[in-house]
XYZ file of C-alpha atoms in Angstrom:
395
model
C 67.395 48.066 -61.268
C 70.847 46.481 -61.270
C 72.874 48.391 -58.662
C 76.051 46.437 -59.488
C 76.517 47.068 -63.224
C 78.644 44.649 -65.231
C 81.935 46.322 -66.029
C 82.455 44.559 -69.400
C 86.228 44.647 -68.934
C 86.543 41.953 -71.596
C 84.985 44.037 -74.357
C 85.285 44.431 -78.103
C 88.810 45.852 -77.897
C 90.026 42.869 -75.877
C 88.353 40.400 -78.246
C 89.981 42.170 -81.192
C 93.332 41.944 -79.391
C 93.018 38.166 -78.994
C 92.053 37.868 -82.648
C 95.128 39.882 -83.629
C 97.342 37.407 -81.765
C 95.703 34.429 -83.463
C 95.905 36.038 -86.898
C 99.518 37.138 -86.507
C 100.865 33.768 -85.380
C 98.760 31.850 -87.874
C 100.261 33.886 -90.711
C 103.754 33.688 -89.202
C 103.466 29.904 -88.868
C 105.040 29.940 -85.406
C 103.596 29.196 -81.980
C 102.920 32.190 -79.702
C 105.984 32.563 -77.412
C 106.638 34.681 -74.373
C 108.563 37.937 -74.859
C 106.884 38.223 -78.261
C 105.747 41.239 -80.254
C 102.531 41.733 -78.258
C 104.444 41.798 -74.978
C 106.864 44.305 -76.485
C 103.911 46.416 -77.676
C 102.391 46.415 -74.175
C 105.689 47.292 -72.506
C 106.286 50.154 -74.937
C 102.779 51.598 -74.514
C 102.832 51.274 -70.746
C 106.224 53.010 -70.555
C 104.850 55.819 -72.685
C 101.787 56.062 -70.440
C 104.144 56.400 -67.477
C 105.960 59.344 -69.126
C 109.010 57.311 -70.088
C 110.906 54.486 -68.457
C 111.107 50.717 -68.733
C 108.340 48.145 -68.336
C 108.150 44.352 -68.097
C 104.951 42.301 -68.263
C 104.794 39.199 -66.051
C 102.351 36.393 -65.325
C 100.669 37.690 -62.148
C 100.499 40.628 -59.793
C 102.348 38.557 -57.211
C 105.089 37.888 -59.791
C 105.280 41.631 -60.396
C 105.721 42.347 -56.678
C 108.235 39.504 -56.233
C 110.466 40.558 -59.135
C 110.192 44.272 -58.297
C 111.414 43.663 -54.740
C 114.018 41.119 -55.885
C 115.446 43.568 -58.443
C 116.736 45.778 -55.602
C 118.944 42.874 -54.415
C 118.407 43.522 -50.734
C 120.247 41.309 -48.273
C 118.364 38.624 -46.363
C 116.863 39.836 -43.075
C 116.959 43.455 -44.283
C 114.022 45.385 -42.861
C 111.384 46.637 -45.280
C 108.600 49.009 -44.211
C 105.177 47.970 -45.541
C 101.896 49.890 -45.827
C 99.240 48.774 -43.335
C 96.832 47.991 -46.166
C 98.120 45.564 -48.735
C 97.374 42.423 -50.672
C 98.878 39.161 -49.445
C 100.870 38.772 -52.710
C 103.438 41.530 -52.015
C 103.574 40.617 -48.316
C 104.217 36.958 -49.151
C 106.869 38.011 -51.674
C 108.750 39.857 -48.931
C 108.666 36.745 -46.747
C 109.689 34.420 -49.600
C 112.685 36.658 -50.337
C 113.887 36.365 -46.737
C 113.243 40.006 -45.822
C 111.739 41.324 -42.585
C 108.446 43.232 -43.025
C 107.743 46.062 -40.580
C 104.306 47.669 -40.658
C 103.526 51.352 -41.131
C 100.098 52.531 -40.010
C 97.871 54.479 -42.368
C 97.057 58.114 -41.779
C 94.002 58.869 -39.638
C 92.117 60.200 -42.666
C 92.503 57.382 -45.215
C 94.026 53.964 -45.857
C 97.314 55.321 -47.239
C 100.579 55.592 -45.340
C 101.766 59.101 -44.534
C 105.260 60.493 -44.093
C 104.440 61.103 -40.422
C 103.698 57.393 -39.874
C 106.826 56.350 -41.790
C 109.001 58.536 -39.540
C 107.558 56.763 -36.483
C 108.626 53.339 -37.757
C 111.909 53.869 -39.571
C 115.094 52.423 -38.048
C 118.772 51.950 -38.901
C 117.854 48.496 -40.227
C 115.356 49.870 -42.756
C 116.620 49.361 -46.302
C 113.406 49.700 -48.346
C 109.850 50.928 -48.093
C 106.882 49.377 -49.925
C 104.122 51.964 -50.309
C 100.689 50.987 -51.640
C 98.255 53.524 -53.101
C 94.883 52.276 -51.869
C 91.431 52.555 -53.443
C 92.620 54.759 -56.309
C 94.079 57.451 -54.081
C 97.734 58.519 -54.049
C 99.780 58.705 -50.890
C 101.761 61.905 -50.289
C 104.298 60.158 -52.437
C 106.622 63.024 -53.376
C 107.249 63.951 -49.729
C 107.843 60.281 -48.939
C 110.246 59.934 -51.874
C 112.312 62.972 -50.812
C 112.591 61.767 -47.228
C 113.588 58.207 -48.168
C 116.172 59.464 -50.657
C 117.906 61.450 -47.906
C 117.883 58.316 -45.736
C 119.213 56.205 -48.649
C 116.221 53.892 -48.394
C 114.790 52.315 -51.562
C 111.189 53.135 -52.492
C 108.886 50.503 -54.008
C 105.438 51.575 -55.181
C 102.439 49.269 -55.431
C 99.903 51.090 -57.568
C 97.717 48.098 -58.372
C 94.619 49.909 -57.071
C 95.508 53.293 -58.535
C 96.993 53.237 -62.067
C 96.705 56.717 -63.532
C 96.284 58.449 -60.163
C 98.117 61.681 -59.392
C 99.129 63.164 -56.042
C 96.900 65.985 -54.788
C 97.480 65.354 -51.084
C 98.941 68.769 -50.267
C 97.035 72.080 -50.227
C 99.526 73.336 -52.804
C 100.851 70.652 -55.131
C 104.586 69.988 -54.927
C 106.434 70.862 -58.141
C 107.877 67.358 -58.178
C 104.347 65.909 -58.421
C 102.875 67.902 -61.264
C 102.212 65.840 -64.407
C 103.502 62.688 -62.710
C 101.483 59.559 -62.034
C 101.834 57.183 -59.117
C 104.422 54.564 -60.006
C 106.860 57.172 -61.322
C 108.325 58.017 -57.922
C 109.706 54.675 -56.782
C 113.076 53.160 -57.554
C 110.851 50.382 -58.840
C 107.087 49.962 -58.940
C 104.519 47.370 -59.895
C 100.863 47.021 -60.767
C 98.611 43.967 -60.728
C 96.454 43.595 -63.833
C 94.274 40.733 -62.594
C 90.724 40.699 -63.937
C 89.179 42.955 -61.236
C 91.792 45.684 -61.467
C 91.484 48.966 -63.405
C 93.958 47.665 -65.979
C 92.723 44.144 -66.634
C 94.454 41.149 -68.213
C 91.336 39.031 -68.317
C 92.735 36.732 -65.614
C 96.100 37.160 -63.898
C 98.796 39.566 -64.925
C 101.219 42.214 -63.740
C 103.565 44.959 -64.884
C 106.849 46.112 -63.367
C 108.101 49.644 -64.033
C 111.262 51.620 -63.376
C 113.058 54.661 -64.743
C 116.429 53.170 -63.811
C 118.040 51.158 -66.627
C 120.289 49.170 -64.255
C 117.274 48.070 -62.214
C 115.426 47.289 -65.439
C 118.112 44.803 -66.481
C 117.791 43.084 -63.115
C 114.007 42.964 -63.620
C 114.476 41.323 -67.015
C 116.848 38.708 -65.601
C 114.900 37.926 -62.428
C 111.661 37.566 -64.385
C 113.176 34.869 -66.639
C 115.365 32.482 -64.635
C 118.311 34.842 -64.308
C 118.842 35.095 -68.056
C 120.680 38.003 -69.624
C 117.792 38.418 -72.047
C 118.871 41.809 -73.408
C 121.959 40.171 -74.931
C 122.050 39.096 -78.589
C 125.383 37.302 -78.251
C 124.452 34.297 -76.123
C 122.175 31.290 -76.379
C 119.325 32.159 -74.008
C 118.246 28.520 -73.931
C 121.528 27.603 -72.248
C 121.027 27.754 -68.430
C 124.771 27.970 -67.879
C 124.664 31.546 -69.182
C 122.345 32.779 -66.401
C 123.566 35.611 -64.168
C 121.986 34.265 -60.983
C 119.088 32.057 -59.813
C 115.657 33.235 -60.855
C 112.163 31.908 -61.429
C 110.075 31.884 -64.598
C 107.562 34.727 -64.285
C 106.886 35.070 -68.021
C 103.434 35.932 -69.321
C 101.957 35.225 -72.773
C 100.944 37.047 -75.927
C 97.175 36.722 -75.405
C 97.339 38.261 -71.937
C 99.497 41.112 -73.243
C 97.103 41.908 -76.098
C 94.170 42.019 -73.657
C 96.119 44.235 -71.244
C 97.065 46.655 -74.038
C 93.391 47.015 -74.951
C 92.461 47.667 -71.313
C 95.256 50.228 -70.927
C 93.930 52.175 -73.932
C 90.692 52.918 -72.001
C 92.236 53.659 -68.616
C 92.159 57.464 -68.783
C 88.532 57.534 -69.929
C 87.484 54.982 -67.321
C 89.210 56.938 -64.544
C 87.519 60.134 -65.767
C 84.084 58.472 -65.815
C 84.608 57.038 -62.329
C 85.666 60.428 -60.941
C 82.634 62.064 -62.494
C 80.161 59.598 -60.986
C 81.878 59.838 -57.586
C 81.496 63.614 -57.661
C 77.785 63.118 -58.328
C 77.554 60.583 -55.481
C 79.240 62.968 -53.019
C 76.833 65.748 -53.990
C 73.806 63.478 -53.516
C 75.080 62.297 -50.103
C 74.882 65.767 -48.521
C 71.370 65.291 -47.002
C 72.316 61.948 -45.418
C 72.628 61.955 -41.622
C 74.448 58.695 -40.840
C 76.567 57.996 -43.924
C 79.228 60.411 -45.127
C 81.743 60.224 -47.991
C 85.487 59.957 -47.540
C 87.718 62.676 -48.972
C 87.966 63.131 -52.719
C 90.366 65.010 -54.990
C 90.966 65.416 -58.723
C 93.930 63.055 -58.694
C 91.803 59.980 -57.948
C 91.792 56.918 -60.175
C 88.849 55.336 -58.305
C 88.911 51.630 -57.473
C 86.499 51.664 -54.543
C 85.159 54.471 -52.361
C 85.053 54.357 -48.531
C 81.854 55.643 -46.918
C 81.798 56.363 -43.184
C 78.953 55.256 -40.920
C 78.234 57.168 -37.687
C 77.347 54.238 -35.453
C 76.448 56.591 -32.558
C 73.365 57.633 -34.505
C 72.222 54.044 -35.097
C 70.001 51.871 -32.928
C 71.778 48.830 -34.396
C 75.372 47.889 -35.151
C 77.185 49.227 -38.190
C 77.421 45.630 -39.401
C 73.642 45.122 -39.341
C 73.053 48.480 -41.035
C 75.516 47.745 -43.835
C 74.209 44.212 -44.352
C 70.750 45.686 -44.894
C 72.219 47.786 -47.727
C 73.700 44.641 -49.253
C 70.368 42.808 -49.005
C 68.745 45.678 -50.874
C 71.199 45.270 -53.758
C 74.002 47.792 -53.165
C 77.452 46.498 -54.145
C 79.798 47.057 -51.236
C 82.341 45.469 -48.906
C 81.142 45.712 -45.268
C 84.611 45.848 -43.735
C 88.043 46.018 -45.354
C 90.281 43.136 -44.296
C 93.318 43.776 -46.508
C 94.947 45.115 -43.337
C 97.993 43.079 -42.355
C 97.414 43.658 -38.627
C 94.203 41.636 -38.975
C 96.000 38.542 -40.303
C 96.883 36.382 -37.288
C 98.992 34.075 -39.459
C 101.238 37.021 -40.412
C 102.350 37.838 -36.852
C 105.259 35.377 -36.809
C 106.827 36.966 -39.901
C 106.718 40.604 -38.768
C 109.740 42.363 -37.285
C 107.698 43.384 -34.236
C 104.194 43.281 -32.809
C 102.725 46.532 -34.057
C 98.996 47.130 -34.495
C 97.933 49.522 -37.245
C 95.232 51.232 -35.181
C 94.411 53.939 -37.711
C 93.774 51.504 -40.563
C 91.700 49.195 -38.349
C 89.692 52.149 -37.037
C 88.834 53.274 -40.566
C 87.728 49.753 -41.503
C 85.479 49.561 -38.421
C 83.867 52.914 -39.167
C 83.324 52.532 -42.903
C 82.347 50.327 -45.814
C 83.805 50.287 -49.314
C 81.344 51.135 -52.075
C 82.172 49.362 -55.320
C 82.465 51.632 -58.325
C 83.203 51.240 -62.025
C 82.856 53.186 -65.253
C 79.351 51.828 -65.945
C 77.746 53.333 -62.856
C 75.416 56.173 -63.866
C 73.250 58.823 -62.210
C 70.163 56.585 -62.097
C 72.097 53.910 -60.233
C 73.534 56.473 -57.810
C 70.066 57.974 -57.249
C 68.735 54.521 -56.363
C 71.684 53.836 -54.034
C 71.029 57.136 -52.232
C 67.294 56.353 -52.006
C 68.043 52.983 -50.373
C 70.576 54.474 -47.945
C 68.121 57.246 -47.019
C 65.316 54.753 -46.253
C 67.683 52.501 -44.291
C 68.921 55.463 -42.269
C 65.313 56.340 -41.350
C 64.662 52.730 -40.353
C 67.684 52.453 -37.998
C 68.278 56.048 -36.876
C 67.999 56.667 -33.137
């Protein structure tokens, strides 16, 4: 049995989208540009999905992070708080923009930053906060937003691993959270749509989102060489008309058509992933060494951390987990998207701060891969293998 089912992210809808692009431009007798009708269609549909606002598609997830941060026009050497767990793209964007990253540890329960950890690290120099929603789970984003607003600190959301997720982190949901998705809380937010992500572009891609029209205009300009691209009264091919320096982060019509197709299935895929995770958690109850991480109805699952009680093993956690891999289970033995683990990053950080909570979680757990094509038979087989491996290595 294949325990790592093929996701088929480039399916019939995506193929049809590419064919639409070819057909349209063949009939129009023009070459496919950037900022064309398929990009406009994607931006419109994504904005609608996000309950209103403004969207811009760009070439990569790193481009999305770079332009999102740049759109806030922070001064060089301004301090920006950064979630402990992050991709190198946003972190590198902060460095390239001349800002000073300062790490926030995750909570003790999961890989997401908490308001408590933010309060420990905030200073008078802090001008922005980049919060990532990790593994498909929301941070306590509304509480974070309220606190940062009082402090006049800009909020940037990275929801690359959690598009469609909602915040259920409090026992009673905050009124400001209900019916809102992650990405709606920040002054600006971004999502990577590279081929492994929940919204997939079939390669590289990214989307930037804001509900602030002034920020949106800066996003438009910074994503296309500083051009005032919302204006109909100037020659956009004339570089002398640019507002300020900017790079070319434009995407293309084929990528946008593929991304639109992927977006159309996002809600169903998230629902299917939640359903199979609920089944997994139920089946894990008899296990003695492995236990599931927390779960709530707001998840938009990307991966699922599973804890290993090493005290009950007669071998290391690493050996135990590698046995699961050898037997065909798709998983990541230890999560290394933790900035404190990157020795090369030390010289760029505002101070030497170790994110002990995030590192502790990574040492105690593994990330189980999950997608919409996992089914009960696959989960049953995964549980059977874990059960046998527990018996083999249990003290």
